[in-house]
Tab-separated table of C-alpha atoms in Angstrom:
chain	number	residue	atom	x	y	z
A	1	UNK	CA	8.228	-7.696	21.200
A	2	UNK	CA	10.481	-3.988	20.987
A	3	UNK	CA	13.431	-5.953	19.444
A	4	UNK	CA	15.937	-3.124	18.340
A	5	UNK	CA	17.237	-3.832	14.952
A	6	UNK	CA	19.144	-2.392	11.610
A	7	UNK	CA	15.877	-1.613	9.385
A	8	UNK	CA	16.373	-4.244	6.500
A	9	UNK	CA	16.804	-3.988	3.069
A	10	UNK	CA	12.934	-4.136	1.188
A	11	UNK	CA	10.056	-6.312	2.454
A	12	UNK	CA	10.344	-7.467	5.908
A	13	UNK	CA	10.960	-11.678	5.842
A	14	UNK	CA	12.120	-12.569	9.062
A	15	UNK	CA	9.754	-12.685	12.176
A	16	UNK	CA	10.906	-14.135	15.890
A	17	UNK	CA	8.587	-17.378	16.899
A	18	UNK	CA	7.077	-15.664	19.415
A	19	UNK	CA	5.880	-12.424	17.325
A	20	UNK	CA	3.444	-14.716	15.083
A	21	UNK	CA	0.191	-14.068	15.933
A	22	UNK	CA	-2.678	-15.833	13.822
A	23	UNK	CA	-6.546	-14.945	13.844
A	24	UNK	CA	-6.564	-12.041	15.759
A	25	UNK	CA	-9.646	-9.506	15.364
A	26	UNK	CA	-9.894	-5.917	16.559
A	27	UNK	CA	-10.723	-6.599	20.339
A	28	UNK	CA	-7.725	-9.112	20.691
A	29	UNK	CA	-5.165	-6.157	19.095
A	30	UNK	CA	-6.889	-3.790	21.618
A	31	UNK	CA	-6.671	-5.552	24.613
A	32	UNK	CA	-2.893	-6.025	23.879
A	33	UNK	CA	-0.561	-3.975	26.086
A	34	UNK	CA	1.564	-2.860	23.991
A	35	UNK	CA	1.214	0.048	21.292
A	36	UNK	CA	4.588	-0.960	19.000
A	37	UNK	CA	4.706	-3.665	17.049
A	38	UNK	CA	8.339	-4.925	15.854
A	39	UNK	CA	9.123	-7.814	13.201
A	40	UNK	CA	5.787	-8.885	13.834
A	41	UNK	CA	3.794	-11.752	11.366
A	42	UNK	CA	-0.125	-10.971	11.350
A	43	UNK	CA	-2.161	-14.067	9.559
A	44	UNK	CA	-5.492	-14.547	8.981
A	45	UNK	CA	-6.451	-11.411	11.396
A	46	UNK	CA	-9.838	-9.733	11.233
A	47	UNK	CA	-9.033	-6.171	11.608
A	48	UNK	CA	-11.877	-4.715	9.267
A	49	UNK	CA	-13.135	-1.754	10.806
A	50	UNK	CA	-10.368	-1.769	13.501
A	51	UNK	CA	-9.098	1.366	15.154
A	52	UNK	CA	-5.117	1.090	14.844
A	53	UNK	CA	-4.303	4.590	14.961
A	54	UNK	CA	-1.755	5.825	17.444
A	55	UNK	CA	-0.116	2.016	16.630
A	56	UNK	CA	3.243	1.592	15.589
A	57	UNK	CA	3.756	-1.216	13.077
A	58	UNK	CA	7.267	-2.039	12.387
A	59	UNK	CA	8.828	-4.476	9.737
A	60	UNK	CA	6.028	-6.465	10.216
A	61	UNK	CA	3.975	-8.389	7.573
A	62	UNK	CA	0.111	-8.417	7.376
A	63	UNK	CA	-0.577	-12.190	5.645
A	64	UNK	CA	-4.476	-12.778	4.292
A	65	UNK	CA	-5.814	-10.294	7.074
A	66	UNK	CA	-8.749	-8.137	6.445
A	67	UNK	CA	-8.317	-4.280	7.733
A	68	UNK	CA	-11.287	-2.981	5.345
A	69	UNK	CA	-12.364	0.242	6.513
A	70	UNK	CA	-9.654	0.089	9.602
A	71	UNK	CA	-9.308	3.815	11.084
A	72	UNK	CA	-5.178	4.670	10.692
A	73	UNK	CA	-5.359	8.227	11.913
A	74	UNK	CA	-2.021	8.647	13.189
A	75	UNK	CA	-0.843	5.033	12.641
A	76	UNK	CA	2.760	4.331	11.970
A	77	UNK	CA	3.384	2.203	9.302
A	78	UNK	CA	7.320	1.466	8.946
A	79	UNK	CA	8.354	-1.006	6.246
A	80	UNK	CA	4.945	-2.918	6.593
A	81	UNK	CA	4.046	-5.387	3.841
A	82	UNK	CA	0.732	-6.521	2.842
A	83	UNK	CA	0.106	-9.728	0.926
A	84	UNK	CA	-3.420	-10.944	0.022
A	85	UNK	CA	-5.215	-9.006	2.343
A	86	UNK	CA	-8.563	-6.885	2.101
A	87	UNK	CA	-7.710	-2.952	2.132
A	88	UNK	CA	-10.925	-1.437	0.815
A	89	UNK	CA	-11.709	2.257	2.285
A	90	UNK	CA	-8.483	2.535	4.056
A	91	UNK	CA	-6.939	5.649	4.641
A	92	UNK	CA	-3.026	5.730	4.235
A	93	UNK	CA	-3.219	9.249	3.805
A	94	UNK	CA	-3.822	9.710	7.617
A	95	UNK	CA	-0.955	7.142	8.799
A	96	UNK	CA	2.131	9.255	10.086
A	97	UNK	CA	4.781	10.636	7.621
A	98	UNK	CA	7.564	9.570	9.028
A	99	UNK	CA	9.291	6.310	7.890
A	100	UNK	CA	6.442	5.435	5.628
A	101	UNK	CA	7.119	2.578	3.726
A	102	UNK	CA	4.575	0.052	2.720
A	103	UNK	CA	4.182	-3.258	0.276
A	104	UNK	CA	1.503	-4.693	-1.522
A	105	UNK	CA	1.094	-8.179	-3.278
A	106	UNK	CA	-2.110	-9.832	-4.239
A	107	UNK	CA	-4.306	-7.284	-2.239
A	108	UNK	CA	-7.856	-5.352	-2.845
A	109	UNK	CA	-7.635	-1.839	-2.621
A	110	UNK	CA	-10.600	-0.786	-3.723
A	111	UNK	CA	-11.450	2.807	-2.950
A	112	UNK	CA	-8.051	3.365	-0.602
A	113	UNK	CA	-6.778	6.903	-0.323
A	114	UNK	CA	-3.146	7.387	-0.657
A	115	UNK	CA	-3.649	11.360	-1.330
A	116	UNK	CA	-0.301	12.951	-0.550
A	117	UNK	CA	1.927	10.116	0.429
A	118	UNK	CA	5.820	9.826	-0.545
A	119	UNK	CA	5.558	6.028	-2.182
A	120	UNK	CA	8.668	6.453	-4.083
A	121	UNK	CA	10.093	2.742	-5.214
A	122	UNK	CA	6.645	1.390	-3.578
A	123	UNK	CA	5.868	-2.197	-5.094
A	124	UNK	CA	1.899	-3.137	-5.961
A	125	UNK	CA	1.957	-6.544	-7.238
A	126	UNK	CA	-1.033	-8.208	-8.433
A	127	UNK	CA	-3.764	-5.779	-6.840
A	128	UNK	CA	-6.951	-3.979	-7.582
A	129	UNK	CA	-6.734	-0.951	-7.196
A	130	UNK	CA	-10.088	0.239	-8.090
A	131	UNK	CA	-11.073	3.882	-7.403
A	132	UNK	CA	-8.420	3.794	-5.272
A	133	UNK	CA	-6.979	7.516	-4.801
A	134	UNK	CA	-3.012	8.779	-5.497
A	135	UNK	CA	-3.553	13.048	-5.478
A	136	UNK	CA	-0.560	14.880	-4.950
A	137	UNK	CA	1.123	11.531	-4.131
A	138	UNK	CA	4.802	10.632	-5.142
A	139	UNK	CA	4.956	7.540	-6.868
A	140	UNK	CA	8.594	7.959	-8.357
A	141	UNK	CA	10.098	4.678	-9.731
A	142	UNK	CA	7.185	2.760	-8.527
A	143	UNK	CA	5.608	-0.327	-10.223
A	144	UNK	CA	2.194	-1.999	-10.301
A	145	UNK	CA	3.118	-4.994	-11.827
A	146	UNK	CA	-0.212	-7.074	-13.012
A	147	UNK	CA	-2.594	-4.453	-11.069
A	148	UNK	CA	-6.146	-3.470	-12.236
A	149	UNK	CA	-6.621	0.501	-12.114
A	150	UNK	CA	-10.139	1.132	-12.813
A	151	UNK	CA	-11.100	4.485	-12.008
A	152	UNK	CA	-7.950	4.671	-10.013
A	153	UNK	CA	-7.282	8.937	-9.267
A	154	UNK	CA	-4.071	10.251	-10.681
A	155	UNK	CA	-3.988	14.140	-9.851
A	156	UNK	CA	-1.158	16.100	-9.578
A	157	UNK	CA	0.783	12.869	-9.206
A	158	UNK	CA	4.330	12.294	-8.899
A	159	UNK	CA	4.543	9.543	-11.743
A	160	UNK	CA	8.813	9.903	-12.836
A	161	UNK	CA	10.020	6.570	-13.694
A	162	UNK	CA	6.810	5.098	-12.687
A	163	UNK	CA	5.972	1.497	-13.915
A	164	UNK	CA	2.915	0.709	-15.895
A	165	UNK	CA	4.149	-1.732	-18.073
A	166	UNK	CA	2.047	-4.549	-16.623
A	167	UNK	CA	-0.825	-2.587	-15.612
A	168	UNK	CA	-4.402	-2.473	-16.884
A	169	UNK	CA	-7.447	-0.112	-16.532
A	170	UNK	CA	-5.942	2.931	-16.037
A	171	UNK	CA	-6.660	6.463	-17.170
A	172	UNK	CA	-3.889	8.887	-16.686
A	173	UNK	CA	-4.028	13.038	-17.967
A	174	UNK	CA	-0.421	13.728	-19.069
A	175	UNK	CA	-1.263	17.148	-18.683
A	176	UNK	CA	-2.186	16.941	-14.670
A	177	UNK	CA	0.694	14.772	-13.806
A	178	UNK	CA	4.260	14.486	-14.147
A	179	UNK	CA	5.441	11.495	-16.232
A	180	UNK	CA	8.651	11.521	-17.072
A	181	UNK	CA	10.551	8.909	-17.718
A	182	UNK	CA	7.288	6.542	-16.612
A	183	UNK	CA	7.073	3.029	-18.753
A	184	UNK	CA	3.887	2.156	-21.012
A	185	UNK	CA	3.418	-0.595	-23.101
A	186	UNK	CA	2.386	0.744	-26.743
A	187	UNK	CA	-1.450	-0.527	-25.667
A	188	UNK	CA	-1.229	0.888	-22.380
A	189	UNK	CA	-0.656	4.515	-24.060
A	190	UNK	CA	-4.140	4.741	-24.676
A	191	UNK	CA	-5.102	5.173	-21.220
A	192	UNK	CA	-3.415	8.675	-21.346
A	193	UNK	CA	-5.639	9.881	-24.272
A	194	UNK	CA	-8.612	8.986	-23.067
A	195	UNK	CA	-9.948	12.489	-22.192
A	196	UNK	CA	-8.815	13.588	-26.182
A	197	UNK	CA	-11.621	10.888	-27.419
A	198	UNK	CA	-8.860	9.529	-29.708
A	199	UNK	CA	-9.886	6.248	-31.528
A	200	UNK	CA	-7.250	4.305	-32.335
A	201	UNK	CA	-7.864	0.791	-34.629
C-alpha cells in the first residue's frame, strides 16, 4: 500500500492491482489499518458523511464516489483527482496545507468551501460549482473549463491568468479580486458588471 515513488507529472493514472478498491463506504475505510493511502483507485465508494480527517491520500483517484458532507479536518490530500463524484458541503479549506493538489472532472460541488487554499494551475472540468466558496483562495492560471458558477464566492481571490473562457454563471467584482491577465469570453464579461446594473443589448 506505502509504495515510495517520484510524485508524477499532473493527474495521477497509474494504480497497482492490488490498490483498487471498489464500493467501499465509511465503515469499510475505517476499519482499514492503515491511515496513508498511496496510488490508490477508489470506485463507486460511499463516503458521504465520512470522517477522513487525519487520512493521507496520495496520488490516488476518487472514480464516481460520493464524499458529500465528508469531515476533512486535517486530511491530506496530495495530487488527488476527482472524476464524477458527489462533493457537496465539503470542506477543502480544513484539509492540510502541505502538498495540496487536487483535480476535478465531471463533479458536483455544490456549496464546497475552498476559502484560503493555494489552487494555482488547479483543473475543474465539467463541474457545478454552485455556491461553492473560493475567499482569499489562489486560483492563479487555473481553468474551469465547461463549469456552472452560480452563486459561486469570489472574495479577495487570487484570479491572475485564471480561465473563464468556458465557464458560465458566474459573478465576479473586479474591484474585490485580482484579475489580471484572467481570460473572458466577450459574453462572459458581463458577469463582472453585474453589481454596476449595466444592461447591455
Amino acid at each position: 500500500m506505502k509504495q515510495r515513488r517520484a510524485k508524477p507529472a499532473g493527474r495521477p493514472t497509474v494504480f497497482p492491482a492490488e490498490n483498487r478498491f471498489e464500493r467501499w463506504d465509511a465503515r469499510t475505510l475505517a476499519a482499514h489499518p492503515d491511515t496513508e493511502f498511496e496510488q490508490c483507485h477508489f470506485i463507486g465508494c460511499d463516503f458521504s458523511g465520512a470522517q477522513l480527517g487525519q487520512l493521507r491520500f496520495a496520488d490516488c483517484l476518487f472514480e464516481r464516489c460520493n464524499l458529500a458532507s465528508a469531515a476533512m479536518a486535517g486530511a491530506s490530500l496530495q495530487n488527488v483527482a476527482f472524476a464524477d463524484c458527489k462533493l457537496s458541503g465539503v470542506q477543502f479549506a480544513a484539509c492540510r496545507d502541505f502538498l495540496f493538489e487536487v483535480h476535478f472532472q465531471g463533479c458536483q460541488l455544490h456549496y464546497a468551501s475552498f476559502f484560503g487554499k493555494k489552487l494555482r494551475n488547479t483543473r475543474f472540468v465539467g463541474c457545478s460549482l454552485t455556491d461553492a466558496d473560493f475567499t482569499s483562495a489562489d486560483l492563479t492560471e487555473a481553468a474551469f473549463a465547461d463549469c456552472t458558477l452560480r452563486g459561486t464566492v469570489f472574495r479577495s481571490t487570487q484570479l491572475t491568468g485564471t480561465d473563464f473562457t468556458t465557464a458560465s454563471e458566474f459573478s465576479i467584482d473586479p474591484d474585490g479580486n485580482t484579475l489580471t491577465k484572467a481570460r473572458f469570453t466577450l459574453t462572459g464579461l458581463l458577469g463582472l458588471v453585474d453589481k454596476y446594473g449595466i444592461i447591455v443589448e
